[in-house]
XYZ file of C-alpha atoms in Angstrom:
259
model
C 4.983 26.986 -10.639
C 2.030 25.370 -12.226
C -1.635 26.664 -13.012
C -3.771 26.102 -10.292
C -6.787 25.191 -12.231
C -4.590 22.573 -14.232
C -3.477 21.006 -10.503
C -7.251 20.952 -9.632
C -8.152 19.115 -13.083
C -5.409 16.715 -12.150
C -7.015 15.805 -8.628
C -9.795 14.210 -10.983
C -7.105 11.589 -12.436
C -6.226 10.415 -8.991
C -7.896 7.090 -9.395
C -7.010 6.543 -12.772
C -3.347 7.229 -11.539
C -3.853 4.801 -8.957
C -5.205 1.897 -10.915
C -1.967 2.749 -13.206
C 0.039 1.750 -10.424
C -1.382 -1.115 -8.990
C -1.351 -2.714 -13.144
C 2.403 -1.984 -12.978
C 2.943 -3.482 -9.403
C 0.414 -6.650 -10.817
C 2.567 -6.844 -13.875
C 5.853 -7.690 -11.912
C 3.590 -9.294 -8.998
C 6.088 -12.252 -9.085
C 9.582 -10.414 -8.571
C 7.590 -8.525 -5.754
C 6.504 -12.109 -4.314
C 9.947 -13.230 -5.088
C 11.682 -10.295 -3.262
C 9.310 -10.501 -0.177
C 10.108 -14.308 0.459
C 13.877 -13.845 -0.609
C 13.731 -17.121 -3.282
C 16.955 -17.702 -4.757
C 18.278 -19.014 -7.734
C 21.746 -19.646 -8.952
C 22.206 -20.163 -12.796
C 26.311 -20.080 -12.605
C 26.906 -22.669 -9.384
C 27.237 -19.915 -7.118
C 25.993 -21.055 -3.123
C 22.464 -19.949 -2.260
C 23.258 -18.762 0.810
C 25.418 -16.329 -1.074
C 22.961 -15.286 -3.452
C 20.308 -14.668 -0.665
C 22.827 -12.507 1.356
C 22.865 -10.547 -2.107
C 19.573 -9.822 -1.665
C 19.115 -9.393 2.539
C 18.623 -5.641 2.841
C 15.995 -5.403 0.562
C 14.146 -8.665 1.925
C 14.854 -6.808 5.382
C 13.168 -3.818 4.296
C 10.002 -5.581 2.770
C 9.819 -7.805 6.217
C 9.272 -4.459 8.022
C 6.760 -3.179 5.741
C 4.789 -6.199 5.915
C 4.750 -6.526 9.504
C 3.297 -3.223 9.429
C 0.670 -4.174 7.310
C -0.341 -7.362 8.995
C -0.981 -5.094 12.406
C -3.248 -2.680 10.346
C -4.958 -5.492 9.012
C -5.579 -7.406 12.271
C -6.671 -3.701 13.603
C -9.328 -3.789 11.081
C -10.445 -7.417 11.812
C -11.235 -6.363 15.482
C -12.763 -3.202 14.450
C -14.665 -5.675 12.089
C -16.086 -7.879 14.973
C -16.749 -4.857 17.514
C -18.581 -3.258 14.437
C -21.103 -6.283 14.086
C -21.509 -7.036 17.500
C -22.413 -3.509 18.387
C -24.815 -3.412 15.454
C -26.290 -7.305 16.297
C -26.765 -6.570 19.687
C -26.391 -3.086 21.152
C -29.583 -1.462 19.688
C -31.723 -4.251 21.639
C -29.676 -3.853 24.772
C -30.059 -0.253 25.106
C -33.731 -0.600 24.230
C -34.238 -3.080 27.170
C -32.040 -1.099 29.168
C -34.516 2.183 29.028
C -37.933 0.704 28.755
C -38.015 -2.562 30.074
C -41.550 -3.467 28.975
C -39.607 -3.389 25.480
C -38.439 -6.787 25.946
C -42.006 -8.228 26.360
C -42.741 -6.005 23.296
C -39.912 -7.586 21.524
C -40.255 -10.951 22.057
C -44.009 -10.401 21.096
C -42.811 -9.107 17.700
C -40.666 -12.236 16.880
C -43.285 -15.013 18.257
C -45.591 -13.007 15.586
C -43.269 -12.983 13.065
C -42.562 -16.655 13.719
C -46.382 -17.698 13.146
C -46.326 -15.770 10.076
C -43.432 -17.544 8.692
C -41.282 -14.420 7.975
C -38.766 -14.528 11.348
C -36.241 -16.375 8.780
C -36.569 -13.354 6.423
C -35.724 -10.625 9.036
C -32.856 -12.592 10.462
C -31.617 -12.929 7.381
C -31.865 -9.401 5.902
C -30.595 -8.390 9.500
C -27.259 -10.426 9.427
C -26.595 -9.380 5.824
C -27.038 -5.972 7.425
C -24.793 -6.259 10.320
C -21.964 -8.164 8.707
C -21.844 -5.876 5.688
C -21.308 -3.042 8.323
C -19.132 -5.011 10.289
C -16.762 -5.415 6.942
C -17.050 -2.116 5.801
C -15.444 -0.803 9.319
C -13.031 -2.934 9.385
C -12.235 -2.289 5.579
C -12.090 1.625 6.878
C -10.195 0.651 9.664
C -7.543 -1.420 8.103
C -6.940 1.503 5.353
C -7.077 4.217 7.653
C -4.253 2.348 10.033
C -2.579 1.540 6.731
C -2.350 5.225 5.303
C -1.398 6.847 8.686
C 1.559 4.410 8.711
C 4.351 6.915 6.990
C 7.376 4.915 8.075
C 5.837 1.794 5.529
C 5.583 4.441 2.621
C 9.193 5.565 3.700
C 10.364 2.122 3.732
C 8.795 1.327 0.755
C 9.879 4.187 -1.684
C 13.741 3.412 -0.478
C 13.759 0.285 -1.479
C 16.176 1.155 -4.754
C 18.634 2.195 -2.387
C 19.439 -0.935 -0.644
C 22.904 -2.180 -0.240
C 23.345 -5.544 -2.397
C 20.824 -6.155 -4.739
C 17.190 -5.584 -5.501
C 14.783 -7.617 -7.430
C 12.330 -4.694 -6.908
C 14.495 -2.000 -8.479
C 15.757 -4.408 -11.230
C 11.938 -5.205 -12.619
C 9.878 -2.379 -11.752
C 11.954 0.678 -11.786
C 12.378 1.416 -15.526
C 8.665 1.283 -15.912
C 8.071 2.881 -12.548
C 10.058 5.863 -13.591
C 8.545 5.961 -17.117
C 5.060 6.561 -15.015
C 6.062 9.005 -13.174
C 7.898 10.974 -15.260
C 6.238 10.699 -18.747
C 2.668 9.473 -18.246
C 1.835 11.811 -14.965
C 2.024 15.397 -16.167
C 3.688 17.946 -13.727
C 0.300 19.426 -12.661
C -0.686 16.297 -10.511
C 2.802 16.527 -8.837
C 2.395 20.064 -7.798
C -0.718 18.692 -5.774
C 1.331 16.690 -4.108
C 3.890 20.068 -3.124
C 1.128 21.954 -1.628
C 1.184 18.961 1.787
C -1.536 16.924 3.578
C -4.508 19.581 2.438
C -4.085 19.380 -1.173
C -7.299 17.746 -2.110
C -5.647 14.237 -2.510
C -7.068 11.073 -1.290
C -3.838 9.801 0.152
C -0.798 12.070 -0.501
C 1.675 10.255 1.471
C 0.955 7.460 -1.163
C 1.827 9.870 -3.804
C 4.685 10.990 -2.015
C 6.140 7.524 -1.943
C 5.121 6.740 -5.487
C 7.577 9.566 -6.399
C 9.792 9.000 -4.097
C 10.015 5.681 -4.967
C 10.967 6.816 -9.321
C 13.796 9.265 -7.920
C 15.323 6.444 -5.832
C 15.295 4.703 -8.921
C 17.288 7.103 -11.113
C 19.715 7.581 -8.019
C 20.293 4.261 -8.455
C 20.849 3.722 -12.092
C 23.299 6.826 -11.574
C 25.157 4.821 -8.994
C 25.503 1.443 -10.722
C 26.144 3.069 -14.339
C 29.213 5.103 -12.168
C 30.463 2.106 -10.217
C 30.671 -0.083 -13.521
C 32.458 2.640 -15.370
C 34.889 2.993 -12.252
C 35.218 -0.987 -12.048
C 35.507 -1.627 -15.770
C 32.330 -3.412 -15.753
C 30.342 -4.248 -18.602
C 26.860 -2.577 -18.386
C 24.704 -5.485 -18.477
C 26.816 -6.613 -15.486
C 24.578 -6.533 -12.578
C 26.087 -4.215 -9.593
C 26.009 -5.235 -6.004
C 25.776 -1.970 -4.014
C 28.078 -1.955 -1.356
C 26.969 -1.876 2.559
C 25.691 1.409 3.328
C 23.510 1.189 0.103
C 22.993 4.312 -2.467
C 23.878 7.406 -1.062
C 20.699 9.832 -1.556
C 22.863 12.647 -2.352
C 24.463 10.331 -5.381
C 23.236 13.040 -7.793
C 25.086 15.360 -6.171
C 28.052 14.052 -5.696
C 28.333 12.857 -9.091
C 27.482 16.443 -10.297
C 24.180 14.815 -12.114
C 20.961 16.438 -12.068
C 18.160 15.248 -10.653
C 15.986 15.590 -13.829
C 18.530 13.300 -15.137
């Protein structure tokens, strides 16, 4: 069990570790885009459709995740529009409804500002504030919807277990496992084990980050065992059979999870 003080200190480094995950993903952006679009390329004359099917399971997972993200994005845009309209028109509307004479006073104030040449400044300042508030609400709405989508986190974390081959696993896994198991100290992960009230900004994200690394290890163990069983060279890619890598592969092979 990790000392509580160490775990609490690690909470302050959450954004630092988050930036590191972004850095890793940005580094492998090309492979991630290829995985999403299922771009195929054959170096040995294989039929492109065969190659495409080899990565189909991974592409399907990423497609479902992106569909969820699009829904969250559209919800954010809708919230942004509602917030903008509410701030722009609702105060004046309510003021007039509550006090009908207010409409006349507002018109008079607008006329005075027009004559003074300051009306355009008022309009510009108001628009900037309203647009900024609307954008902030939309961004917060998107983040909230996205972070609540636990299924997307789970889907992403299981990409290394997919059948066939995985561009994501082949490109990201080595560095991701090193980050989770070597760069981030154990006290930080003890916060993740404390549940949703652990003090982390996004505990679901961090559970997915750790699960992804664990599943990377499982895929490597499975591939190594598969190569050994089938007399394959260590550098030969493995097409994982239908059904994917068993989630309990470490237990099945008598391996320790710490590996």
